[in-house]
CSV table of C-alpha atoms in Angstrom, one decimal:
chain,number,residue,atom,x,y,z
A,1,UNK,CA,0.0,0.0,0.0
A,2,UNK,CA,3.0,2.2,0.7
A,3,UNK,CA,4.3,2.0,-2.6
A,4,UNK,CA,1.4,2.3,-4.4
A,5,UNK,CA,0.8,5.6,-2.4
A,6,UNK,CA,4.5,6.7,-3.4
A,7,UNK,CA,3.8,5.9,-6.8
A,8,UNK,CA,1.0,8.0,-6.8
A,9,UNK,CA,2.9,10.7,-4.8
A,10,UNK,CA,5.8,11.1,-7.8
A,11,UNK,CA,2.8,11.2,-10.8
A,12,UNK,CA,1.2,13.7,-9.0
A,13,UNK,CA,4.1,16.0,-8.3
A,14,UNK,CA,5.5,15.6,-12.0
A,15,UNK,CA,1.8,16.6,-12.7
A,16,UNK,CA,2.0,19.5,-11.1
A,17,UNK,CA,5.0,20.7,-12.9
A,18,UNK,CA,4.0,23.0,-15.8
A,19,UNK,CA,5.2,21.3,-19.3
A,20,UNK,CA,5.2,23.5,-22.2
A,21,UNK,CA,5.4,22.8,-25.9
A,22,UNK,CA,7.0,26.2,-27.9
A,23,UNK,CA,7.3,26.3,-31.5
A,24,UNK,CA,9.8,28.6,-33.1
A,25,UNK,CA,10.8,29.7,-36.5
A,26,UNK,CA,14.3,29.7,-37.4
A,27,UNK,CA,15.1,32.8,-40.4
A,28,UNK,CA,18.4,32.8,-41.6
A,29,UNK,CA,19.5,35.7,-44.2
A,30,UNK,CA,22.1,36.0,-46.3
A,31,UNK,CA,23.6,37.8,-49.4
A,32,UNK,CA,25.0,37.8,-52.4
A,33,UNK,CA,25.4,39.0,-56.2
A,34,UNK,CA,21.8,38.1,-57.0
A,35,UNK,CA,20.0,39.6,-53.9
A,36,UNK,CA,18.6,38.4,-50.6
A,37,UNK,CA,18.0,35.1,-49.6
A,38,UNK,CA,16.4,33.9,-46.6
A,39,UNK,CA,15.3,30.5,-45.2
A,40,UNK,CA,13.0,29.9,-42.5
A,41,UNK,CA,13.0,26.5,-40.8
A,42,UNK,CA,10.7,25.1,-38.1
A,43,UNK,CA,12.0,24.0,-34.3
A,44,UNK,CA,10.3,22.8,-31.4
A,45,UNK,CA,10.9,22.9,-27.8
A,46,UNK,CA,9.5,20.9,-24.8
A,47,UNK,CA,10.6,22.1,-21.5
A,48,UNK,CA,9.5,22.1,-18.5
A,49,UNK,CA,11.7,23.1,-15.1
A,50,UNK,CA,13.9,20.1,-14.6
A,51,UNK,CA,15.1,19.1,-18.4
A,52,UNK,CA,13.9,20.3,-21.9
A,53,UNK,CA,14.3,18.9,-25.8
A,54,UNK,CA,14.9,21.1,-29.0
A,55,UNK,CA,13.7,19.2,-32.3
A,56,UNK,CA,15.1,20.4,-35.4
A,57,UNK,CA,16.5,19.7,-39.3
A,58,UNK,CA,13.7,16.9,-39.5
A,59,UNK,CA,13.2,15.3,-42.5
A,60,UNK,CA,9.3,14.4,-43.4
A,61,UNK,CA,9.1,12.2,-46.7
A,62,UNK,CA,12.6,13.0,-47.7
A,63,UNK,CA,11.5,16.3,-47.1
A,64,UNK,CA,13.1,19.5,-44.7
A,65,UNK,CA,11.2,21.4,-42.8
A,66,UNK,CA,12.5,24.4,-44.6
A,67,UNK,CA,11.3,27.0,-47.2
A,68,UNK,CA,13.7,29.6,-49.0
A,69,UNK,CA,13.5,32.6,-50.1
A,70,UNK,CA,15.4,34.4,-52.7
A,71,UNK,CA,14.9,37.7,-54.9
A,72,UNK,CA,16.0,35.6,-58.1
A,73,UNK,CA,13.0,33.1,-57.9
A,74,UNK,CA,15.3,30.2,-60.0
A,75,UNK,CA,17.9,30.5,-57.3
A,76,UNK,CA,15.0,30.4,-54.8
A,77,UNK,CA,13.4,27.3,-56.7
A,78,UNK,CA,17.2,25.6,-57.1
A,79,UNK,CA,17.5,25.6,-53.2
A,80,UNK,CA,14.1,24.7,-52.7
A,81,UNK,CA,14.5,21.8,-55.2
A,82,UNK,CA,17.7,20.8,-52.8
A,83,UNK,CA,16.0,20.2,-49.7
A,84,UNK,CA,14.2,17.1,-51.6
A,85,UNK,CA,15.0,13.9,-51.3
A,86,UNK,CA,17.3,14.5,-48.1
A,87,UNK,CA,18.8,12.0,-45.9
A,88,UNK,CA,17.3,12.0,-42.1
A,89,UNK,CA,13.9,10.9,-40.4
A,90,UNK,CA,11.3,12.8,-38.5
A,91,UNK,CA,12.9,12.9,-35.0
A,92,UNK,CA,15.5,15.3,-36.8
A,93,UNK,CA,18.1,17.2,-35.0
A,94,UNK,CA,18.0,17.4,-31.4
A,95,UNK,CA,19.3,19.1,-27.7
A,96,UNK,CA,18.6,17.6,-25.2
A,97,UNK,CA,19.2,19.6,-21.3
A,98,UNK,CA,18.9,18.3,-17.9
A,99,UNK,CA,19.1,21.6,-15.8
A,100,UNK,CA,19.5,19.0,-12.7
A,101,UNK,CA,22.6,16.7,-14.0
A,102,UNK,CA,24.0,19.8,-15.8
A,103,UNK,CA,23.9,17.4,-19.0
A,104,UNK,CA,23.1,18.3,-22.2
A,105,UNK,CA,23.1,15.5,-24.9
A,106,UNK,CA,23.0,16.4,-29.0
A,107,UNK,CA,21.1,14.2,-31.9
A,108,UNK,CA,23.5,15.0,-34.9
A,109,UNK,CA,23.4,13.6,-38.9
A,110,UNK,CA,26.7,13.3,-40.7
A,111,UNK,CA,26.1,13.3,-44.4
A,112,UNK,CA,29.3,11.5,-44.8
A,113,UNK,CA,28.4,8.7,-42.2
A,114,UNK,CA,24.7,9.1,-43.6
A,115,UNK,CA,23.6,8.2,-39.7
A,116,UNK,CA,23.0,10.0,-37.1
A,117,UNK,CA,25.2,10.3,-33.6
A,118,UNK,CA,24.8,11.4,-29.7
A,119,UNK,CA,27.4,14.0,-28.3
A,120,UNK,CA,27.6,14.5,-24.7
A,121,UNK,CA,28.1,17.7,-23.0
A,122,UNK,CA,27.9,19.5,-20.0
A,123,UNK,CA,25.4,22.4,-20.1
A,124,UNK,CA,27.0,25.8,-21.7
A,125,UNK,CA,27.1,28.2,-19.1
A,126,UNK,CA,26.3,31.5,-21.4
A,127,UNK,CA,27.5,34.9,-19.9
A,128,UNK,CA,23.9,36.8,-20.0
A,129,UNK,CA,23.5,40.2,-19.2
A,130,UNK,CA,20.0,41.1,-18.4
A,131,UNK,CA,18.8,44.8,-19.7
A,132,UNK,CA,16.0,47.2,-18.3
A,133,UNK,CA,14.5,46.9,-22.0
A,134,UNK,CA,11.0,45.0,-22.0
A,135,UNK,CA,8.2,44.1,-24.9
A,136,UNK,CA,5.0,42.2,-25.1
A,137,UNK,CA,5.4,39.0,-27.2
A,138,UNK,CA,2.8,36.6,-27.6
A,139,UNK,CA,0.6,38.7,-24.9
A,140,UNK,CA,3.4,37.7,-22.7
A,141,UNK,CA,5.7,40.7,-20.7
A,142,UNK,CA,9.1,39.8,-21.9
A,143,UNK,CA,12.8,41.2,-21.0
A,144,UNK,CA,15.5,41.9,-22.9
A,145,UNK,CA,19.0,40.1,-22.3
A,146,UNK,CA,22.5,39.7,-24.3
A,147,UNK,CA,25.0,36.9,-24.7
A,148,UNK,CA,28.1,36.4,-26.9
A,149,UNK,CA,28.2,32.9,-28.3
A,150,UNK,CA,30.9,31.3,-30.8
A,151,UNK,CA,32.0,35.0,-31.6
A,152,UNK,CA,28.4,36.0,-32.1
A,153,UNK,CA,26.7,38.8,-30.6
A,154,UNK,CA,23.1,37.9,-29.7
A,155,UNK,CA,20.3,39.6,-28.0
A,156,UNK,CA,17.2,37.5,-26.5
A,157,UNK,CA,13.8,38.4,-25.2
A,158,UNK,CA,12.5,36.0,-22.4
A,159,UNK,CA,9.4,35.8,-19.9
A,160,UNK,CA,9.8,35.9,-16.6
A,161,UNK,CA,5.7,35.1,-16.8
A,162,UNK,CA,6.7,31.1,-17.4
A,163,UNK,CA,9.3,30.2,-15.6
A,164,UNK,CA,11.8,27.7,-17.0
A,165,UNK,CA,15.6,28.3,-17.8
A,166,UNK,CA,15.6,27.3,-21.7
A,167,UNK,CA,15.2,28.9,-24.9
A,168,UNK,CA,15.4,27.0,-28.7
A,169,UNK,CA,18.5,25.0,-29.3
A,170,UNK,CA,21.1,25.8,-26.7
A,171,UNK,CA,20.2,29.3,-25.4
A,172,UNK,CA,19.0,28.7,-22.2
A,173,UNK,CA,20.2,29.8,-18.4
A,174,UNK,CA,17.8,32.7,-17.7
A,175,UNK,CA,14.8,33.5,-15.2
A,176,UNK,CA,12.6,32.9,-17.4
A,177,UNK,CA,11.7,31.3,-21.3
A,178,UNK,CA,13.6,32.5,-24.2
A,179,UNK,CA,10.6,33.4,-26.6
A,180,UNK,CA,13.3,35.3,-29.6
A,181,UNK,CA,17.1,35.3,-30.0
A,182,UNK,CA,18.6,37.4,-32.5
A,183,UNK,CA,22.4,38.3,-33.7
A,184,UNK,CA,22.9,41.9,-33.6
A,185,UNK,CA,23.0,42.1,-37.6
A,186,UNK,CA,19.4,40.5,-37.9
A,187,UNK,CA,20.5,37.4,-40.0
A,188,UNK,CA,20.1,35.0,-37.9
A,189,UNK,CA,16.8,34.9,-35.4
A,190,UNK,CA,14.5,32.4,-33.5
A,191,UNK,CA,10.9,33.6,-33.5
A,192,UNK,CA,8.1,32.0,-31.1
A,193,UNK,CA,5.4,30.9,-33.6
A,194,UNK,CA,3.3,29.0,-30.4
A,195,UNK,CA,3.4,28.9,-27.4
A,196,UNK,CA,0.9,26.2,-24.9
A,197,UNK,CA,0.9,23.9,-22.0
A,198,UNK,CA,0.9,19.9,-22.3
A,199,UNK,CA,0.1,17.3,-20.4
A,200,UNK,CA,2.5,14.9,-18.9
A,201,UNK,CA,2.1,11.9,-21.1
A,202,UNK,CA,2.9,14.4,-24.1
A,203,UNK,CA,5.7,15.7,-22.4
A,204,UNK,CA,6.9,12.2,-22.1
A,205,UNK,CA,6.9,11.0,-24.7
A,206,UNK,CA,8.5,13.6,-26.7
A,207,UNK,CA,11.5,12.3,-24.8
A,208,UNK,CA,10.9,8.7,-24.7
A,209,UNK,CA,11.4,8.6,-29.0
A,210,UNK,CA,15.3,8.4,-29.3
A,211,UNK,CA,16.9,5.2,-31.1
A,212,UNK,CA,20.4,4.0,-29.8
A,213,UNK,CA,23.2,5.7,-31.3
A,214,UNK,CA,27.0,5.8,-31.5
A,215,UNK,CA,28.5,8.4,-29.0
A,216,UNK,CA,30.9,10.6,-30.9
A,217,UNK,CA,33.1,13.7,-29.3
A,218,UNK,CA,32.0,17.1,-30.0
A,219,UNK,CA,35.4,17.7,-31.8
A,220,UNK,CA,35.3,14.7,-33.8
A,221,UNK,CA,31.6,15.9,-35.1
A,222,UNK,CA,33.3,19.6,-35.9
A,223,UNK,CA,36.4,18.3,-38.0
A,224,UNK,CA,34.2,15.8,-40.0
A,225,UNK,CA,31.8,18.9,-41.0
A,226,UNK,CA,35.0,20.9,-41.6
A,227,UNK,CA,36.3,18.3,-43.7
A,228,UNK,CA,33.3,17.8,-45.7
A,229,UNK,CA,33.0,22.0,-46.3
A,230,UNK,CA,37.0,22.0,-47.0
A,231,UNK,CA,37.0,19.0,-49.6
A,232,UNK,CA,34.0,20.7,-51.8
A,233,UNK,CA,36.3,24.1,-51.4
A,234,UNK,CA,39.6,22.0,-52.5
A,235,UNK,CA,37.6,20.4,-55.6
A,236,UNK,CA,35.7,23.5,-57.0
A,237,UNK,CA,39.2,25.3,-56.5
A,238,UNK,CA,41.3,23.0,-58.6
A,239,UNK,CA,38.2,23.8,-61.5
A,240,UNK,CA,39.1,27.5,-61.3
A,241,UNK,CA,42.5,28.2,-59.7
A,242,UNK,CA,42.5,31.3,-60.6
A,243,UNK,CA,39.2,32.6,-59.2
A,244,UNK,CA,38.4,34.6,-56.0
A,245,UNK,CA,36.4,31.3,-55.1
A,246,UNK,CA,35.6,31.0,-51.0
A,247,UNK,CA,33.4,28.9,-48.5
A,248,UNK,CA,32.3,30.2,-45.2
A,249,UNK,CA,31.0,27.6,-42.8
A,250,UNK,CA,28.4,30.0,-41.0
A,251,UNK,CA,26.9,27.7,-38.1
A,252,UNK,CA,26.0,28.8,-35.0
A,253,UNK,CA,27.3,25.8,-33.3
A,254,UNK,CA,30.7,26.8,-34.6
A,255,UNK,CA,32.8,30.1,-34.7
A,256,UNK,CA,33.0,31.6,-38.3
A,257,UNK,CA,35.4,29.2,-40.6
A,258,UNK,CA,36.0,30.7,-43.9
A,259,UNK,CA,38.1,28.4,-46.9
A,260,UNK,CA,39.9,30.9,-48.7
């Protein structure tokens, strides 16, 4: 009887823990001789206080979520055309935070593995600084705060209003959910598209959908994508050796590397 009353006891306090489902947009702009391109990208966080899970980079029927953008409508079709037929599955990217174990763990896909691998991490401690600037998003009093990540300068707006320490991807660490994050320059910025509270069993199960995987080192994961990014740049070089020809691996999970 006493262990069916615990039982009882943990269901009901993990009940009355708010869980929260956010969806975010993620709008990344860039530039070039043609004009203006941006591409928009869906992501979605469940978080409650003690551990939250970013899903991104999923692939539905060979499919990204992703839609481009471009003022020169066949480059826009090109890139569009590209995010057919991709490798990947519908649990997609992930991060994964335990505020209590100070743990975070990553889902990654390497296209030259053509699988996907677990990093583990400790939590990234980011240096905020909060600022007396506030705005109302999603009918919800927000604050503004700033960080510098990777070389990056970014500037968030959270809600003290629900309070859990996370934010999309790895911005997390403040009173209070990260509802926008934004680099200085605009061209790279998480947007909350919805925002509402879900039941336990939802909340679980979010978590519970992760097939085993190889663990790999976060540096391993960086120098194969360098590779990959630096073997395209050595190929299309040796085509035109004499060209001004350069690749810039702009990530945010990496400080700016530019092939030259």
């Amino acid at each position: 009887m006493k262990k069916i009353f615990f039982v009882f006891l943990v269901l009901l306090q993990l009940s009355a823990k708010s869980q929260y489902l956010v969806n975010y947009n993620f709008i990344m702009k860039s530039y070039d001789s043609f004009g203006e391109s941006k591409s928009v990208s869906k992501g979605y966080l469940y978080t409650n206080e003690v551990k939250s899970k970013y899903i991104f980079s999923r692939v539905l029927n060979g499919k990204y979520e992703e839609v481009t953008v471009h003022s020169n409508k066949d480059i826009e079709k090109s890139s569009n055309d590209r995010n057919e037929n991709q490798r990947g599955d519908g649990i997609g990217s992930n991060v994964m935070n335990n505020f209590e174990t100070d743990s975070t763990f990553s889902r990654v896909f390497l296209n030259d593995k053509n699988k996907y691998f677990l990093i583990k991490e400790k939590n990234e401690k980011l240096d905020w600084k909060i600022v007396n600037e506030y705005k109302t998003i999603s009918e919800l009093k927000c604050q503004k705060a700033t960080t510098n990540y990777n070389g990056r300068d970014f500037f968030v707006w959270f809600t003290n209003q629900i309070p859990v320490s996370s934010g999309p991807w790895k911005f997390s660490g403040l009173p209070g959910l990260i509802l926008e994050v934004s680099t200085f320059d605009g061209n790279k910025k998480y947007e909350v598209t919805e925002l509402k509270k879900i039941d336990y069993k939802e909340f679980n199960e979010a978590f519970s959908v992760m097939p085993k995987m190889e663990i790999i080192t976060f540096e391993n994961y960086k120098k194969s994508i360098v590779g990959q990014v630096e073997k395209i740049f050595k190929y299309k070089k040796s085509q035109s050796p004499d060209s001004d020809f350069q690749i810039s691996i702009d990530d945010l999970q990496f400080p700016l590397i530019e092939f030259k």
